Coordinates of C-alpha atoms in Angstrom, one line a residue:
M15 CA 100.6 73.2 118.5
S16 CA 102.6 76.2 119.2
I17 CA 102.8 77.0 123.2
A18 CA 100.0 80.0 124.0
R19 CA 101.4 83.6 124.0
H20 CA 100.5 87.3 124.2
F21 CA 101.2 89.4 121.6
V22 CA 100.6 93.0 120.8
L23 CA 99.9 94.6 117.5
A24 CA 100.1 98.6 117.4
A25 CA 98.3 100.3 114.1
G26 CA 97.1 104.3 113.2
G27 CA 93.6 104.2 112.9
T28 CA 93.1 104.1 108.7
G29 CA 92.2 101.0 107.1
G30 CA 94.9 100.4 105.5
H31 CA 97.0 99.7 109.1
M32 CA 93.8 98.3 111.0
V33 CA 93.0 95.7 108.2
P34 CA 96.2 93.6 108.3
A35 CA 96.5 93.9 112.2
A36 CA 92.8 92.3 112.3
A37 CA 93.8 89.7 109.7
L38 CA 97.3 89.0 111.6
A39 CA 95.3 89.3 115.0
A40 CA 92.7 86.5 113.7
E41 CA 95.4 84.3 112.6
L42 CA 97.5 84.4 115.7
M43 CA 94.0 83.8 118.1
R44 CA 93.5 80.4 115.8
R45 CA 97.1 79.5 116.8
G46 CA 95.6 79.7 121.0
H47 CA 97.6 83.2 121.2
H48 CA 96.5 86.5 123.1
V49 CA 96.2 89.6 121.5
A50 CA 95.6 93.1 122.2
L51 CA 95.4 96.3 120.3
I52 CA 96.9 99.9 120.5
S53 CA 95.8 102.2 118.3
D54 CA 94.0 105.5 118.1
E55 CA 90.6 106.4 118.9
R56 CA 89.9 106.1 115.3
G57 CA 91.4 102.7 115.1
V58 CA 89.1 101.4 117.7
R59 CA 85.9 102.2 116.1
F60 CA 86.5 99.8 112.8
P61 CA 83.2 97.8 113.4
G62 CA 84.0 94.1 113.5
L63 CA 87.7 93.7 113.0
F64 CA 89.0 93.1 116.4
E65 CA 86.5 90.8 117.9
G66 CA 87.2 89.3 121.3
V67 CA 90.8 91.7 120.6
Q68 CA 91.8 93.6 124.1
T69 CA 91.9 97.2 122.9
H70 CA 93.8 100.1 124.0
V71 CA 94.1 103.6 123.0
L72 CA 97.0 105.5 123.3
P73 CA 97.7 109.4 122.8
A74 CA 99.9 109.9 120.0
G75 CA 100.9 113.2 118.6
R76 CA 101.4 113.8 114.4
L77 CA 104.7 115.1 113.5
A78 CA 103.5 118.3 112.2
G79 CA 102.5 122.1 112.7
G80 CA 105.9 123.5 112.7
P81 CA 107.8 123.3 116.4
I82 CA 104.8 123.8 118.7
G83 CA 103.1 120.7 117.0
W84 CA 106.0 118.8 117.4
M85 CA 106.6 120.0 121.3
R86 CA 103.0 118.3 121.3
A87 CA 103.8 115.1 119.3
A88 CA 106.9 114.6 122.1
S89 CA 104.9 115.1 125.0
S90 CA 102.0 112.9 123.9
M91 CA 104.9 110.7 122.0
I92 CA 106.6 110.3 126.3
K93 CA 102.8 110.2 127.8
A94 CA 102.2 107.5 125.3
R95 CA 105.2 105.2 125.9
S96 CA 105.0 105.7 129.6
M97 CA 101.2 103.6 129.5
A98 CA 102.6 101.4 126.9
I99 CA 105.7 100.0 129.2
E100 CA 102.9 99.5 132.2
L101 CA 100.9 97.8 129.8
Y102 CA 103.7 95.7 128.6
R103 CA 104.5 95.0 132.3
A104 CA 101.1 93.5 133.0
F105 CA 100.6 91.8 129.6
K106 CA 104.0 90.1 129.3
P107 CA 104.0 90.3 125.4
A108 CA 106.5 87.9 123.4
A109 CA 106.7 90.7 121.3
V110 CA 105.4 94.1 120.1
I111 CA 104.0 94.6 116.1
G112 CA 103.7 97.8 114.4
F113 CA 101.8 98.1 111.2
G114 CA 102.6 101.8 110.9
G115 CA 100.4 105.1 111.7
Y116 CA 101.7 107.4 114.4
P117 CA 100.3 104.9 117.3
A118 CA 102.9 102.2 116.6
L119 CA 105.9 104.7 117.4
P120 CA 105.4 105.0 121.2
A121 CA 104.3 101.5 121.5
L122 CA 107.6 100.2 119.9
L123 CA 109.5 102.5 121.9
A124 CA 108.4 101.0 124.9
A125 CA 108.8 97.5 123.2
F126 CA 112.6 98.9 122.9
N127 CA 113.1 100.2 126.7
L128 CA 112.1 96.7 128.2
K129 CA 114.1 94.9 125.1
I130 CA 110.6 93.2 124.1
P131 CA 111.2 91.6 120.1
T132 CA 109.6 93.7 117.7
A133 CA 108.9 93.6 113.9
I134 CA 107.1 96.1 111.7
H135 CA 104.4 95.5 108.7
E136 CA 105.0 97.4 105.5
Q137 CA 101.9 97.5 103.7
N138 CA 102.9 99.6 100.9
A139 CA 105.2 100.0 98.1
V140 CA 107.1 103.0 100.0
L141 CA 108.3 102.1 103.6
G142 CA 106.2 104.9 105.4
R143 CA 107.6 107.5 108.1
V144 CA 107.2 105.5 111.4
N145 CA 108.4 102.4 109.8
R146 CA 111.3 104.1 108.8
L147 CA 112.1 106.1 112.1
V148 CA 112.1 102.1 113.7
A149 CA 113.6 100.2 111.0
S150 CA 117.2 100.2 112.5
R151 CA 116.0 98.8 116.0
V152 CA 113.6 96.4 115.0
S153 CA 114.3 92.3 115.5
A154 CA 112.2 92.0 111.7
I155 CA 111.3 93.7 108.6
A156 CA 107.3 92.2 106.9
T157 CA 107.0 93.8 103.5
S158 CA 104.0 93.4 101.3
Y159 CA 106.2 94.0 97.9
A160 CA 109.3 92.5 96.4
D161 CA 110.8 96.3 95.9
V162 CA 110.1 98.9 99.2
A163 CA 111.2 102.1 98.0
R164 CA 113.1 103.9 101.0
L165 CA 114.2 100.5 102.6
K166 CA 117.7 100.8 103.1
D167 CA 119.7 97.5 101.8
A168 CA 121.5 97.9 105.2
Y169 CA 118.0 95.7 106.9
R170 CA 118.0 93.1 104.3
G171 CA 119.2 90.6 106.4
K172 CA 116.2 90.7 108.8
T173 CA 113.3 91.9 105.8
H174 CA 111.1 89.0 105.1
L175 CA 108.2 89.2 102.2
V176 CA 104.8 88.0 103.3
G177 CA 102.1 90.0 101.4
N178 CA 99.4 92.1 102.9
P179 CA 97.4 90.0 105.2
V180 CA 93.5 90.2 104.3
R181 CA 90.2 89.1 106.1
D182 CA 88.7 85.6 106.0
S183 CA 86.2 86.7 103.8
V184 CA 88.4 88.2 101.3
L185 CA 90.7 85.3 101.6
A186 CA 87.9 83.1 100.8
L187 CA 87.2 84.6 97.5
R188 CA 90.4 83.6 96.1
A189 CA 88.7 79.7 96.2
K190 CA 85.3 81.6 94.0
P191 CA 85.9 81.7 89.9
Y192 CA 85.8 85.6 88.1
P193 CA 82.1 86.3 87.9
L194 CA 80.3 84.5 84.7
L195 CA 80.8 87.2 81.8
E196 CA 77.7 86.8 78.6
E197 CA 77.8 89.2 76.0
D198 CA 74.6 90.7 76.7
G199 CA 74.3 90.0 80.6
I200 CA 74.9 92.6 83.9
F201 CA 78.2 94.0 83.3
R202 CA 79.0 94.7 87.4
V203 CA 81.2 97.5 88.2
L204 CA 82.4 98.4 91.7
V205 CA 83.6 102.0 92.1
T206 CA 85.2 102.6 95.8
G207 CA 88.2 105.1 96.9
G208 CA 88.8 102.8 100.3
S209 CA 87.7 103.2 103.7
Q210 CA 87.6 107.4 103.4
G211 CA 85.9 107.5 100.1
A212 CA 87.1 109.5 97.2
S213 CA 85.6 112.6 95.9
V214 CA 87.2 112.5 92.2
L215 CA 85.6 109.2 92.1
S216 CA 82.4 110.7 92.4
K217 CA 82.9 113.4 90.4
V218 CA 84.4 111.5 87.1
V219 CA 83.1 107.5 87.0
P220 CA 79.1 108.7 86.3
D221 CA 79.8 111.4 83.6
G222 CA 82.7 108.0 81.8
L223 CA 79.9 105.6 82.5
S224 CA 77.6 108.0 80.1
L225 CA 79.9 107.4 77.4
L226 CA 80.0 104.3 77.2
P227 CA 78.1 102.5 73.8
I228 CA 74.5 102.9 74.5
S229 CA 74.3 98.8 74.4
F230 CA 77.7 98.5 77.3
R231 CA 75.8 101.3 79.3
R232 CA 72.2 100.0 80.0
R233 CA 74.0 96.2 80.9
L234 CA 76.1 98.4 83.8
Q235 CA 75.1 97.9 87.6
V236 CA 77.8 99.9 89.7
T237 CA 77.8 99.8 93.4
H238 CA 79.7 102.9 94.9
Q239 CA 81.3 103.8 98.0
A240 CA 80.7 107.6 98.0
R241 CA 82.2 110.3 100.3
I242 CA 78.7 111.6 102.5
E243 CA 79.3 115.0 101.0
D244 CA 79.5 113.8 97.6
I245 CA 77.0 110.9 97.9
D246 CA 73.6 112.7 96.9
A247 CA 75.4 114.4 93.9
A248 CA 76.7 111.1 92.9
R249 CA 73.3 109.7 92.9
A250 CA 71.7 112.1 91.1
K251 CA 73.8 112.6 88.3
Y252 CA 73.9 108.7 87.5
A253 CA 69.5 108.7 87.8
E254 CA 70.2 111.6 85.4
L255 CA 72.3 109.6 82.7
S256 CA 70.2 106.3 83.8
I257 CA 72.6 104.2 85.3
A258 CA 71.5 101.8 87.5
A259 CA 73.7 102.3 90.5
D260 CA 73.5 101.6 94.8
L261 CA 75.3 104.4 96.7
A262 CA 76.4 104.4 100.1
T263 CA 79.2 106.0 102.1
Y264 CA 80.1 102.5 103.9
L265 CA 80.2 99.2 102.0
P266 CA 80.1 96.4 105.7
D267 CA 79.9 93.4 102.6
L268 CA 82.6 95.0 100.2
P269 CA 83.8 91.4 100.4
E270 CA 80.4 90.3 98.7
Q271 CA 80.2 93.2 96.4
L272 CA 83.9 92.1 95.2
A273 CA 83.1 89.1 94.7
W274 CA 80.1 89.4 91.9
A275 CA 82.2 92.6 90.6
H276 CA 83.6 92.5 86.7
I277 CA 86.1 95.4 87.4
V278 CA 86.6 97.5 90.1
I279 CA 87.5 101.2 89.9
A280 CA 89.8 102.0 92.7
R281 CA 92.5 104.3 94.8
A282 CA 95.6 102.3 95.3
G283 CA 95.7 101.7 98.9
A284 CA 97.6 98.8 100.1
S285 CA 94.7 97.4 101.4
T286 CA 92.6 97.8 97.9
L287 CA 95.5 96.3 95.7
A288 CA 95.6 93.1 98.5
E289 CA 92.4 92.5 98.1
L290 CA 92.3 93.0 94.5
T291 CA 95.2 90.5 93.9
V292 CA 93.8 87.8 96.2
A293 CA 90.0 87.6 95.1
G294 CA 91.6 88.2 91.1
R295 CA 89.6 91.3 90.0
P296 CA 90.7 93.9 86.9
A297 CA 91.0 97.0 87.9
I298 CA 91.1 100.6 86.7
L299 CA 93.2 102.6 89.6
V300 CA 93.7 106.1 90.1
P301 CA 96.2 106.5 92.8
L302 CA 95.8 109.7 95.3
P303 CA 98.0 112.1 94.3
S304 CA 98.6 113.3 97.8
A305 CA 99.5 110.1 99.3
T306 CA 103.0 110.4 101.0
D307 CA 105.9 109.6 99.1
D308 CA 103.4 109.0 96.6
H309 CA 103.4 105.5 98.0
Q310 CA 99.8 104.8 96.3
T311 CA 101.3 105.0 92.4
A312 CA 104.3 102.7 93.4
N313 CA 101.7 100.0 94.8
A314 CA 100.0 100.2 91.4
R315 CA 103.3 99.1 89.7
E316 CA 103.2 95.7 90.2
M317 CA 99.3 94.9 89.5
T318 CA 99.6 97.3 86.6
A319 CA 103.1 95.4 85.0
A320 CA 101.4 92.1 85.1
G321 CA 98.5 93.4 82.9
G322 CA 95.9 92.8 85.8
A323 CA 94.9 96.9 85.9
R324 CA 95.3 100.2 84.4
T325 CA 96.9 103.1 86.3
I326 CA 95.5 106.5 85.2
E327 CA 96.9 109.7 87.1
Q328 CA 94.4 111.8 88.9
R329 CA 95.3 114.9 86.4
N330 CA 94.5 112.6 83.2
F331 CA 91.1 110.8 85.0
T332 CA 88.7 112.4 82.7
P333 CA 85.1 110.8 81.8
V334 CA 86.9 110.4 78.3
E335 CA 89.8 108.6 79.5
L336 CA 87.7 106.2 81.8
A337 CA 85.4 105.7 79.1
K338 CA 88.1 104.6 76.7
Q339 CA 89.7 102.4 79.3
M340 CA 86.4 100.9 80.6
Q341 CA 85.9 99.6 76.6
K342 CA 89.1 97.9 76.2
L343 CA 88.4 96.1 79.0
G344 CA 84.9 95.6 79.4
L345 CA 83.8 95.0 75.8
D346 CA 86.3 92.0 75.3
P347 CA 85.7 89.1 77.7
T348 CA 88.8 87.2 77.1
A349 CA 90.8 89.9 77.9
L350 CA 89.3 91.0 81.1
Q351 CA 89.2 87.9 82.2
N352 CA 92.8 87.8 81.4
A353 CA 92.9 90.6 83.0
A354 CA 91.2 89.1 86.3
A355 CA 93.4 86.3 86.1
R356 CA 96.9 88.6 85.7
A357 CA 95.8 90.2 89.2
R358 CA 95.3 87.0 90.6
S359 CA 99.0 86.5 90.2
C360 CA 100.0 88.6 91.9
G361 CA 98.1 88.1 95.4
R362 CA 99.6 86.4 98.4
P363 CA 97.6 84.7 99.6
D364 CA 99.5 83.4 102.8
A365 CA 100.3 86.4 103.9
A366 CA 98.6 86.1 107.2
R367 CA 99.9 83.1 108.2
D368 CA 103.4 84.0 106.8
L369 CA 103.7 87.2 108.9
A370 CA 102.3 85.0 111.8
D371 CA 105.2 82.3 111.6
L372 CA 107.2 85.2 111.6
V373 CA 105.8 87.0 115.1
E374 CA 106.3 83.6 116.5
S375 CA 109.8 83.4 115.8
L376 CA 110.5 86.5 117.0
E377 CA 110.4 85.2 120.9
D378 CA 113.6 83.1 120.1
T379 CA 115.8 86.4 120.3
H380 CA 116.0 86.2 124.2
G381 CA 117.7 83.5 124.0
D382 CA 121.1 83.2 121.6
M383 CA 120.3 85.5 119.0
P384 CA 120.5 89.3 119.6
I385 CA 118.6 92.0 118.8
G386 CA 118.0 92.8 115.4
E387 CA 119.0 90.5 114.0
A388 CA 116.6 88.1 111.8
R389 CA 116.1 84.2 112.1
P390 CA 116.9 83.1 108.2
I391 CA 113.2 82.0 108.0
K392 CA 111.3 80.1 104.9
F393 CA 107.9 80.8 104.0
G394 CA 106.4 78.6 101.5
D395 CA 107.5 79.8 98.1
Q396 CA 107.7 83.3 98.8
A397 CA 111.0 85.2 98.8
V398 CA 112.7 85.3 102.2
F399 CA 115.6 87.8 102.7
A400 CA 117.8 86.1 105.1

């Protein structure tokens, strides 16, 4: 059993950053360690993710808004770094791990100041802005994809492919079979735009499903997560089209919904992709075109190339195109089950374990290894750069 240590996790307040941080926190606490979280006001409000974890809110301005905005952001960062330094002097972390997002930046800067070992985890297939800023100084870089754009070759020696950690409730789905799909049985569709929903899905999906053959349409049971400003119109549209649908602005039981879904229509956020591939659920993906560096399109490539998903650019995401892709998959149970298996083949269910192994190894950098170099580590059958 490992010696109990203190670890600080720092993440911005979106689900894509917070969910993997929560999964790592749970794994570290199972190993007997103590964990503290640094985030912003949004991050500490995620329900049920960080039970038993100390939480700290730091000011973290965004690097936007021109010269005045930059000055304000710099002032916030300096204040947040000072607060983090005081926290570390009391908490004495063995390592600080950043998951991206602006609150992670002052937390990592404070760790550099005190020469505390550090790591960053990149959820997307493109290295994020904050992670790019600190990549040269951290002790280790953990990635979710084998190919990560904007990750310099110079960092390869400290880069480790671990995957994107998911919640235990999602991980449990990997042991369950793909839901039985009978020829005339209910066909369950899950529609989700991520933690904040997606208006385009609410506008296109009902009309797209209405174009399916009537014998197929009558079998549909839809669960749709919609933005609060879209939900009433989407609910009315499903009712008008006589499509059975349950709508909500938030799905607290998302793992349960994912368990029975035959197909998922979704954005291509990092956590969504990780959950789909761990659970083994085929999907129609509509990447968010405004995502920084178009990272959602990059995220979708691996699962799509494997045959577990079909990707439709938002500009081409029309009711006709959606209906066409639904028929290609949904009308052939064998094709759908094959797609589920191919989606599952992209999953990395040991991501939380492997990331925790990496994090536990970081304290060794206090001894005979300089900060910024990585000790070679083998994580199961996952590829490791060392």
